[in-house]
PDB file of C-alpha atoms and ligand atoms in Angstrom:
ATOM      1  CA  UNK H  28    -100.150 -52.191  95.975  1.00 95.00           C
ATOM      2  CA  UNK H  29     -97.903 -49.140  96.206  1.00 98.00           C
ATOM      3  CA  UNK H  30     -98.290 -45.812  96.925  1.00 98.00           C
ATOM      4  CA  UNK H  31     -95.582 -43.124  96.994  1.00 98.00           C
ATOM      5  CA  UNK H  32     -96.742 -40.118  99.102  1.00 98.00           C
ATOM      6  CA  UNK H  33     -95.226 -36.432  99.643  1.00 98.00           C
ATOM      7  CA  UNK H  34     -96.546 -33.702 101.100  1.00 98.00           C
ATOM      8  CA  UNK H  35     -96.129 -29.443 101.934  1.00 98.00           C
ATOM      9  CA  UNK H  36     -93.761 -28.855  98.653  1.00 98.00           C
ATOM     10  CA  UNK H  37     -95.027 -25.150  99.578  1.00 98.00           C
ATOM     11  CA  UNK H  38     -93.441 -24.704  95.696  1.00 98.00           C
ATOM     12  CA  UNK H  39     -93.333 -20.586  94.746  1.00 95.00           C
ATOM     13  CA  UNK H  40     -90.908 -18.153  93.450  1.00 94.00           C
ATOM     14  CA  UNK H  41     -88.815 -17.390  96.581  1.00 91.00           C
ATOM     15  CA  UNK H  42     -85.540 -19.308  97.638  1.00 88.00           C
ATOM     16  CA  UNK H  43     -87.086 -19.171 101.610  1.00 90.00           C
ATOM     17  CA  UNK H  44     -90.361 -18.320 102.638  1.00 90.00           C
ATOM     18  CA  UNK H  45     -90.821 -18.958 106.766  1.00 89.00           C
ATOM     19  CA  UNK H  46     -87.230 -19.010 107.668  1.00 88.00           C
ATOM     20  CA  UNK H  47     -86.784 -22.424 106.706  1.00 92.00           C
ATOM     21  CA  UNK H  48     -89.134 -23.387 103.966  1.00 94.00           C
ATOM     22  CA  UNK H  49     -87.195 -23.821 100.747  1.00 96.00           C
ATOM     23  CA  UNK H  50     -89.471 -23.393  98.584  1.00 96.00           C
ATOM     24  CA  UNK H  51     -87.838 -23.250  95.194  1.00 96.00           C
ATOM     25  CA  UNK H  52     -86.057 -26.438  95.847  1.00 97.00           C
ATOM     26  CA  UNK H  53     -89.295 -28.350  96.093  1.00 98.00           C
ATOM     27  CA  UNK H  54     -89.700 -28.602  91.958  1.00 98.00           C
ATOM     28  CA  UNK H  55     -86.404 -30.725  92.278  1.00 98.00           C
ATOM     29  CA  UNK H  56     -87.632 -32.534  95.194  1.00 98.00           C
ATOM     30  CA  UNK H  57     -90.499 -33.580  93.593  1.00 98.00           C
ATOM     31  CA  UNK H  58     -88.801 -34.725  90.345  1.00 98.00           C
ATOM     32  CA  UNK H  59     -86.515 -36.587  92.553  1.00 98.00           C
ATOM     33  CA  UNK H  60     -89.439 -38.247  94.196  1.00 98.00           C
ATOM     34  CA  UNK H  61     -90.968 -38.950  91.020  1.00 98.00           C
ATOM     35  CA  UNK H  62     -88.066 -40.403  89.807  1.00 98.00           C
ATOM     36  CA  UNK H  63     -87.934 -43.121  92.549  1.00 98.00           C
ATOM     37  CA  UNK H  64     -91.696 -43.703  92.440  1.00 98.00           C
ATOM     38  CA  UNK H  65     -91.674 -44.454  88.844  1.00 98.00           C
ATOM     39  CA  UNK H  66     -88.715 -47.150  89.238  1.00 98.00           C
ATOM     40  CA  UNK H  67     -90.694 -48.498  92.154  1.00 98.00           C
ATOM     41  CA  UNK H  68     -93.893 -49.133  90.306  1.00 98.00           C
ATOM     42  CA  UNK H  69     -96.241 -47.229  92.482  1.00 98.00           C
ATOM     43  CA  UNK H  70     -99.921 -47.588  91.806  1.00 98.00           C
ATOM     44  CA  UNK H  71    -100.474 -43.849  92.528  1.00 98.00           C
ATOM     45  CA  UNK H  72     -98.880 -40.775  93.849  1.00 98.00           C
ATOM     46  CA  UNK H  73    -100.472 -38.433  96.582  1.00 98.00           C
ATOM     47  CA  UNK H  74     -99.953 -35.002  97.717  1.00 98.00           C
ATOM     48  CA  UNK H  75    -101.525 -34.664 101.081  1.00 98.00           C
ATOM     49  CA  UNK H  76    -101.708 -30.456  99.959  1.00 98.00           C
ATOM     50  CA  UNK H  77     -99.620 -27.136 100.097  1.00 98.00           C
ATOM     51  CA  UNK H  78     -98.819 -27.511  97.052  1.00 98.00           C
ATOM     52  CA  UNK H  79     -97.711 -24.468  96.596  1.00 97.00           C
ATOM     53  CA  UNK H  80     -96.639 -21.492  98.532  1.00 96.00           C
ATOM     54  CA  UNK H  81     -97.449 -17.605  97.954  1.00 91.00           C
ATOM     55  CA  UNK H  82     -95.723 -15.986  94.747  1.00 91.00           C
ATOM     56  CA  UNK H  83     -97.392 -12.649  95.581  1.00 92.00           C
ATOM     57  CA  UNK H  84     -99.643 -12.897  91.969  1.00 94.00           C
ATOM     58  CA  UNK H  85    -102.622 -15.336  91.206  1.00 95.00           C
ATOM     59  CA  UNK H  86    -100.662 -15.471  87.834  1.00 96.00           C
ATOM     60  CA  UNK H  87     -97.853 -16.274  89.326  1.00 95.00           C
ATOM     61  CA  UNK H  88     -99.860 -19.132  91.719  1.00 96.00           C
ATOM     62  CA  UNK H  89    -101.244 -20.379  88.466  1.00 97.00           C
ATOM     63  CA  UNK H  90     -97.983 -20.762  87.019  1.00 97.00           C
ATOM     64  CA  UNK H  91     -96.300 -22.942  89.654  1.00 97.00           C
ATOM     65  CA  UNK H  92     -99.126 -25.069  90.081  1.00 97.00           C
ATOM     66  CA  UNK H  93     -98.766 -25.635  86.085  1.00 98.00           C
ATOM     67  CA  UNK H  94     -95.083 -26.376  86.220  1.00 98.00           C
ATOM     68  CA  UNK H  95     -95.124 -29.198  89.031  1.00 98.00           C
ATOM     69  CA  UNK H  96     -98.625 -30.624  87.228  1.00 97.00           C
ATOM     70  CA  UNK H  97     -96.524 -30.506  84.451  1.00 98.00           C
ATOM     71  CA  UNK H  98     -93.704 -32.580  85.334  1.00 98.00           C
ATOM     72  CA  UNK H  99     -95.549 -34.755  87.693  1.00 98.00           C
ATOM     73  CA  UNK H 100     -98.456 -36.230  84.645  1.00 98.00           C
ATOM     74  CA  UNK H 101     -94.847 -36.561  82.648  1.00 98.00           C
ATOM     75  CA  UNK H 102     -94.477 -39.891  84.443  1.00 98.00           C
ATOM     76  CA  UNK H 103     -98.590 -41.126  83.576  1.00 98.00           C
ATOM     77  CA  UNK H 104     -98.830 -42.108  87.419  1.00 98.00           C
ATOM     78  CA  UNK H 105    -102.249 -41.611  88.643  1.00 98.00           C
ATOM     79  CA  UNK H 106    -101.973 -38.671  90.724  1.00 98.00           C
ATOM     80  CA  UNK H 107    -104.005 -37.529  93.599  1.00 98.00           C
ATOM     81  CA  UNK H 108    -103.695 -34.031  95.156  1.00 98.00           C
ATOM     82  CA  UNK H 109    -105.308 -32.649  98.385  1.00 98.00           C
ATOM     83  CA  UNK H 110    -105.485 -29.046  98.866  1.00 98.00           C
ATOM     84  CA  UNK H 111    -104.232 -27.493 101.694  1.00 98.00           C
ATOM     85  CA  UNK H 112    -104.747 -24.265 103.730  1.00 97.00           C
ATOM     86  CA  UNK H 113    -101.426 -22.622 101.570  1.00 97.00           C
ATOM     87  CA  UNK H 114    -103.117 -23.844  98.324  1.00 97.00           C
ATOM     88  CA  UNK H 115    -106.493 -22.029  99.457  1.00 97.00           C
ATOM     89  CA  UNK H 116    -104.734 -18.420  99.974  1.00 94.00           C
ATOM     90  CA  UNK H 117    -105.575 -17.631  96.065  1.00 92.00           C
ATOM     91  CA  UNK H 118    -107.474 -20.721  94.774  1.00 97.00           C
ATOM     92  CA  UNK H 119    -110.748 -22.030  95.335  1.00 97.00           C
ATOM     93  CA  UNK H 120    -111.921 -25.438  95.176  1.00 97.00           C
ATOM     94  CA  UNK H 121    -112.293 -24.987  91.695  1.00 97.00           C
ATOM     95  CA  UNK H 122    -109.728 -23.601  90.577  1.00 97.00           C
ATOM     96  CA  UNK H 123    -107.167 -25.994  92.195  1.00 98.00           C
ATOM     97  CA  UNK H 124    -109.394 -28.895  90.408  1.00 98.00           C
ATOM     98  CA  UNK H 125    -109.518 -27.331  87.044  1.00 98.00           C
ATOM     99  CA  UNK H 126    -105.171 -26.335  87.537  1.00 97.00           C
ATOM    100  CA  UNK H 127    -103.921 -29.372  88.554  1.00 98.00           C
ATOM    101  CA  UNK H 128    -106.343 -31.923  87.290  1.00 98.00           C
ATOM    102  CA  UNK H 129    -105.832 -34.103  90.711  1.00 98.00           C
ATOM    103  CA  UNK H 130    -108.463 -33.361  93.205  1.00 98.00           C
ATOM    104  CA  UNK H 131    -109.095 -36.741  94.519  1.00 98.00           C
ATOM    105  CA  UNK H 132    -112.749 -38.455  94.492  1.00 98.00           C
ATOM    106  CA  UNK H 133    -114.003 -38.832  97.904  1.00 98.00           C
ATOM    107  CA  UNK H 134    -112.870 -42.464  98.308  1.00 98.00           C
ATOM    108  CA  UNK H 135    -111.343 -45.014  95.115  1.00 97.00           C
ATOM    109  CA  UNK H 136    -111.218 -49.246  96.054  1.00 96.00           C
ATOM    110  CA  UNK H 137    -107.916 -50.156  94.787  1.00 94.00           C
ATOM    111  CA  UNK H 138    -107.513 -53.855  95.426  1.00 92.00           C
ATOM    112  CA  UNK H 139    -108.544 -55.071  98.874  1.00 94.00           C
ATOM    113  CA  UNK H 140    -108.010 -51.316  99.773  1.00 97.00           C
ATOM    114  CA  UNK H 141    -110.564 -48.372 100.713  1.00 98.00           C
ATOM    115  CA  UNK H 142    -108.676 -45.160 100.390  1.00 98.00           C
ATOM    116  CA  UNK H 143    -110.772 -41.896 101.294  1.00 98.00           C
ATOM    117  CA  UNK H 144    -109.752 -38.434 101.028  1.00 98.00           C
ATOM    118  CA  UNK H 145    -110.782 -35.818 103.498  1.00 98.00           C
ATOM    119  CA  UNK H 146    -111.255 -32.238 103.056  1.00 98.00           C
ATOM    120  CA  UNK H 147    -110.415 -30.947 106.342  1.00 98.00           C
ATOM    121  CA  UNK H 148    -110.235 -27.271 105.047  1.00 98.00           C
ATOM    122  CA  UNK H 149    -113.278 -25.667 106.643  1.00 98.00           C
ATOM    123  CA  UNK H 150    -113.902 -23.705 109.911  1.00 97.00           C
ATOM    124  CA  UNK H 151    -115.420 -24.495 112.833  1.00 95.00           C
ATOM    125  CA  UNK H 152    -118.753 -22.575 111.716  1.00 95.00           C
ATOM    126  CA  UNK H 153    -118.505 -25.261 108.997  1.00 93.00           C
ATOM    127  CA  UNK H 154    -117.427 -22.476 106.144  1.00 95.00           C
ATOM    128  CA  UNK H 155    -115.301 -23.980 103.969  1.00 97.00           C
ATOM    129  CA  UNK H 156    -111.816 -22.587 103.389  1.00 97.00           C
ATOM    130  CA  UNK H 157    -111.848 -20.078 100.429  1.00 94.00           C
ATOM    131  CA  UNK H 158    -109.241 -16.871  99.145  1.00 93.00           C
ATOM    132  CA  UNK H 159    -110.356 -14.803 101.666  1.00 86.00           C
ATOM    133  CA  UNK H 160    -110.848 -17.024 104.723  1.00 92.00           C
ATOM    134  CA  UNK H 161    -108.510 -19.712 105.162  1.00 92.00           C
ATOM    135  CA  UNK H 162    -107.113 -20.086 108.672  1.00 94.00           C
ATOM    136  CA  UNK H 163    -104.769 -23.013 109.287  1.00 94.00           C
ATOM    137  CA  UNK H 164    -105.221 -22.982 112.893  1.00 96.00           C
ATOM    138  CA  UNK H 165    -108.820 -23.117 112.613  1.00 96.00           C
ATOM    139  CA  UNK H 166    -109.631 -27.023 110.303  1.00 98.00           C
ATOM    140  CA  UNK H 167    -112.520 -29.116 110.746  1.00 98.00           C
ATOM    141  CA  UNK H 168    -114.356 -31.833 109.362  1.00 98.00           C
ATOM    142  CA  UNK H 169    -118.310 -30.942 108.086  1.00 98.00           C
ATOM    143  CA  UNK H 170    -121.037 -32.871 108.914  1.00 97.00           C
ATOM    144  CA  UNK H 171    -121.558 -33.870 105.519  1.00 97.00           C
ATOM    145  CA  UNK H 172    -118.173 -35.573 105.428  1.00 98.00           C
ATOM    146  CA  UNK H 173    -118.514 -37.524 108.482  1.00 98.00           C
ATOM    147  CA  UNK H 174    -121.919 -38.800 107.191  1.00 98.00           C
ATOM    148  CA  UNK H 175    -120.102 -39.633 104.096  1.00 98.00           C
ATOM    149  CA  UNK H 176    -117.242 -41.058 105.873  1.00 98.00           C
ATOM    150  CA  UNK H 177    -119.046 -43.197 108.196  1.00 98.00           C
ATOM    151  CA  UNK H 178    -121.369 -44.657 105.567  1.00 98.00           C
ATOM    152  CA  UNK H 179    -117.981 -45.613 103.096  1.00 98.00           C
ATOM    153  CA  UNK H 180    -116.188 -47.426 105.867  1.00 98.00           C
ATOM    154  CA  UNK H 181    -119.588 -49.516 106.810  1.00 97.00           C
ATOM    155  CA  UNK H 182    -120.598 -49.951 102.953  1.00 96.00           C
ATOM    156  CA  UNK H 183    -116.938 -51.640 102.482  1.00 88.00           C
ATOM    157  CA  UNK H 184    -116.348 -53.422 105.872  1.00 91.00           C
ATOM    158  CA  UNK H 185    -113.829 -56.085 103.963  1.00 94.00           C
ATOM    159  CA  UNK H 186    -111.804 -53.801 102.508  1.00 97.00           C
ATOM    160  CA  UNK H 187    -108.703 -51.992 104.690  1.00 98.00           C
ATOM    161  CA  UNK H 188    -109.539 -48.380 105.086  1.00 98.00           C
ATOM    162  CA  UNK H 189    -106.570 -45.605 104.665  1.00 98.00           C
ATOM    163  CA  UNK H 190    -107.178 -42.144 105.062  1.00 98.00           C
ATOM    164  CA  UNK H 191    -105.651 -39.044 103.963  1.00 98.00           C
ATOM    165  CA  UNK H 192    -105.968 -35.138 104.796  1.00 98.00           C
ATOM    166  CA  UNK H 193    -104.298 -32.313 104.751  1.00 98.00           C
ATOM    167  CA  UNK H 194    -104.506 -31.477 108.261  1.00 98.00           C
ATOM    168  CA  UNK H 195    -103.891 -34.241 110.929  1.00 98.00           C
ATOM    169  CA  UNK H 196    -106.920 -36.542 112.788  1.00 98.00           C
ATOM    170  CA  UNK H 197    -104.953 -37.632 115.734  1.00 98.00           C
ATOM    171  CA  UNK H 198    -104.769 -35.303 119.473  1.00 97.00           C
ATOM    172  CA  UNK H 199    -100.927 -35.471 121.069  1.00 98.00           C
ATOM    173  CA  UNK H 200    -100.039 -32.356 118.892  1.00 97.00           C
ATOM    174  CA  UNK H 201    -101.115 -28.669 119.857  1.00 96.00           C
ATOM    175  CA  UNK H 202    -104.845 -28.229 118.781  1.00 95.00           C
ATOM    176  CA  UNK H 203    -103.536 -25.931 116.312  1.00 96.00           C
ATOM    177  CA  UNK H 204    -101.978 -28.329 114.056  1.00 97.00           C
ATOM    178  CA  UNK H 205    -105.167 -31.018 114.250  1.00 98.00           C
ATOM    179  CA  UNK H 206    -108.931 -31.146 113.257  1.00 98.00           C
ATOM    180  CA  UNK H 207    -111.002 -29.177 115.753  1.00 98.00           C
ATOM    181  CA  UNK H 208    -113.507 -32.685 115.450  1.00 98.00           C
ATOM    182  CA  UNK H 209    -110.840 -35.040 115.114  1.00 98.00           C
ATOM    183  CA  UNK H 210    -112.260 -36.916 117.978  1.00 98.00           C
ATOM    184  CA  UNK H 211    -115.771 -36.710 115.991  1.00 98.00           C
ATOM    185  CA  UNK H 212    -113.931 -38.621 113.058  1.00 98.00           C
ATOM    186  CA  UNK H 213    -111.644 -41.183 115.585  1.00 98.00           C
ATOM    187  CA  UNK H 214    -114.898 -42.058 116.806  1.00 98.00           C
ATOM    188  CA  UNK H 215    -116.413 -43.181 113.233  1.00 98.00           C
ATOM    189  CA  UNK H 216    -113.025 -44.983 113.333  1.00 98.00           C
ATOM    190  CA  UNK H 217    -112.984 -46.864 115.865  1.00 98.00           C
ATOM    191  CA  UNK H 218    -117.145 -48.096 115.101  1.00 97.00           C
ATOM    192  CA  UNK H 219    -116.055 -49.056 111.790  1.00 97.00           C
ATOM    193  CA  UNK H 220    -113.033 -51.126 113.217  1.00 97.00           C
ATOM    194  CA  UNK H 221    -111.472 -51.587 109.139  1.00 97.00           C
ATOM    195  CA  UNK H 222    -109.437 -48.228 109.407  1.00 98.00           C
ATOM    196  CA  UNK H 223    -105.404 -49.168 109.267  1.00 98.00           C
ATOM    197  CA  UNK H 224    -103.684 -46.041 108.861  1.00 98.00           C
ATOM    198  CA  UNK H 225    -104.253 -42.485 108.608  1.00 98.00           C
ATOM    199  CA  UNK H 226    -102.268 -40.217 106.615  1.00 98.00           C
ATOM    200  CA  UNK H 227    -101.877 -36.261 106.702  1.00 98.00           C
ATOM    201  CA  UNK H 228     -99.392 -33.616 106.613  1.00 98.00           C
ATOM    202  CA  UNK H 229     -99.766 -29.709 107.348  1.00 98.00           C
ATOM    203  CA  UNK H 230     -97.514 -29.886 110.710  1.00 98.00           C
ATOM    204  CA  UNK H 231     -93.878 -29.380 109.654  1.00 98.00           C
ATOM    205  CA  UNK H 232     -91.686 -31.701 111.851  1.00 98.00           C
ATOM    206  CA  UNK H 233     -94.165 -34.815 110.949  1.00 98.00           C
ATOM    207  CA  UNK H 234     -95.156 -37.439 113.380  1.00 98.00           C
ATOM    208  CA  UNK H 235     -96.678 -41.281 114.452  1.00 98.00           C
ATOM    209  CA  UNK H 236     -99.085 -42.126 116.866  1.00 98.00           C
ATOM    210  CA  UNK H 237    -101.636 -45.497 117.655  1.00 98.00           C
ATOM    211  CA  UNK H 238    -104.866 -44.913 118.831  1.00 98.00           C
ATOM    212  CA  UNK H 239    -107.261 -47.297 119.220  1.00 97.00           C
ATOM    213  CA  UNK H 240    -105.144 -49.308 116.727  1.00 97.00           C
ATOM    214  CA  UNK H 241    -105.183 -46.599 113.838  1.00 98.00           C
ATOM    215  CA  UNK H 242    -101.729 -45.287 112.859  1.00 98.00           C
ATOM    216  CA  UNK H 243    -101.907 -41.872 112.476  1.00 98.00           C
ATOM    217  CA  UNK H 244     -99.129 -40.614 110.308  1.00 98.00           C
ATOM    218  CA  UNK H 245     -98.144 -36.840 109.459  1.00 98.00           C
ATOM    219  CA  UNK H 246     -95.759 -37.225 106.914  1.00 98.00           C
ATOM    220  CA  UNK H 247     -92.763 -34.415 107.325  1.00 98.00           C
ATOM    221  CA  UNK H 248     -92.825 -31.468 105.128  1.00 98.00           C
ATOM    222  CA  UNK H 249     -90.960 -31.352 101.849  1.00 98.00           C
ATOM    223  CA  UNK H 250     -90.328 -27.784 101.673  1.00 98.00           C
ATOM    224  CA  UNK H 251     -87.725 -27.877 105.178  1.00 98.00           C
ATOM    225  CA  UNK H 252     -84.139 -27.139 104.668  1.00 96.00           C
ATOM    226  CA  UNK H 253     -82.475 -28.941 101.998  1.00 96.00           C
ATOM    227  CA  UNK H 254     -83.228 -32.961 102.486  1.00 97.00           C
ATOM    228  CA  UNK H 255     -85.716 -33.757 100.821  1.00 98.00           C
ATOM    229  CA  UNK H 256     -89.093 -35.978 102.137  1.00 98.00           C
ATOM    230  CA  UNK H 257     -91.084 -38.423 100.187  1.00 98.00           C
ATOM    231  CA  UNK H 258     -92.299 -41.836 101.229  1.00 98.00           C
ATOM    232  CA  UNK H 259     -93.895 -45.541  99.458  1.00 98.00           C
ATOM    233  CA  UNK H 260     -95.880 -47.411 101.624  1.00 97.00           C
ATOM    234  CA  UNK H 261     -97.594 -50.660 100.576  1.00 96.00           C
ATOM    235  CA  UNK H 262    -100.747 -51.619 101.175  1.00 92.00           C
TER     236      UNK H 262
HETATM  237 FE1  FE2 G 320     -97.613 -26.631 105.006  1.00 50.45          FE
END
């Protein structure tokens, strides 16, 4: 089973948002990527969120979101798309779902695999993300979801777990960059002892650490300088 993976397109009107986002480059990016995932085989694509970046207009947000949803369903790949704290500045929940089409279940078996998709986009009060709070120092895993989470894992104990968020799970970056609970969710982890890797994006540079056995991966952005990022891992 294959699945190709990108993340942080930050796709908008403007050549450069941040210094060194390129953000107009990412529709080119991704048809690259989808290019190479399609002559792989993939089983799915994911977007582990920021979609897209700020074009200054909800229209305009709408529009962008349209073009890559567009071009990505052009290659009839099932296609799975986490929002992240970029994607919340003018969408809610709903209207990301309804735009794109991709807003993941929860968790899909695919083979001898368990994937499950966390929505990491909430405060620490346990608000969730919306237009006019969305802070992306400030993520964090509801109760609800850990319930949900721990109760997956344990229902499908033969099955090899991934996991993917927006925002990463593991604790050697700043605090900034990671869940507030992360330790909360390693924890439900390391019980369930079927979790292989863990997948997110969110901080820039990208990055790999074990813990307790779990390979926590933050994919690096798309949107940075020119090169472009994708990645197929099989599972
Ligand atoms: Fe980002």
């Amino acid at each position: 089973m294959k699945l190709g993976i990108f993340t942080d397109p930050h796709y908008c009107n403007k050549e450069i948002t941040c210094v060194t986002r390129r953000s107009l480059l990412s529709y080119q990016k991704i048809k690259e990527a989808m290019e190479h995932f399609a002559k792989e085989s993939v089983d799915a694509v994911i977007c582990l969120g920021d979609l897209i970046d700020d074009c200054d207009s909800y229209e305009g947000n709408v529009k962008y979101a349209l073009k890559l949803t567009e071009l990505i369903n052009g290659y009839r790949i099932p296609f799975y798309c986490l929002m992240g704290n970029h994607d919340h500045l003018d969408f809610t929940r709903e209207d990301f779902a309804r735009i794109t089409g991709a807003t993941p279940p929860f968790s899909i078996i695919m083979g001898d695999s368990l994937l499950v998709f966390l929505d990491c986009n909430h405060h620490d009060d346990g608000e969730p993300y919306s237009p006019k709070r969305a802070d992306w120092t400030n993520s964090y895993l509801p109760k609800a979801q850990l319930d949900e989470l721990e109760r997956v894992l344990g229902e499908d104990k033969d099955k090899k777990a991934y996991i993917f968020s927006h925002q990463p799970l593991e604790n050697t970056l700043e605090p900034v960059h990671t869940v507030r609970n992360g330790q909360a969710v390693r924890d439900i982890f390391k019980k369930a002892g079927n979790v292989m890797r863990a997948f997110a994006g969110h901080f820039h540079p990208g990055n790999e650490v074990t813990i307790d056995g779990v390979i926590y991966t933050t994919l690096p952005a798309m949107c940075e300088g020119e090169q472009n990022r994708y990645t197929i891992i099989e599972i």
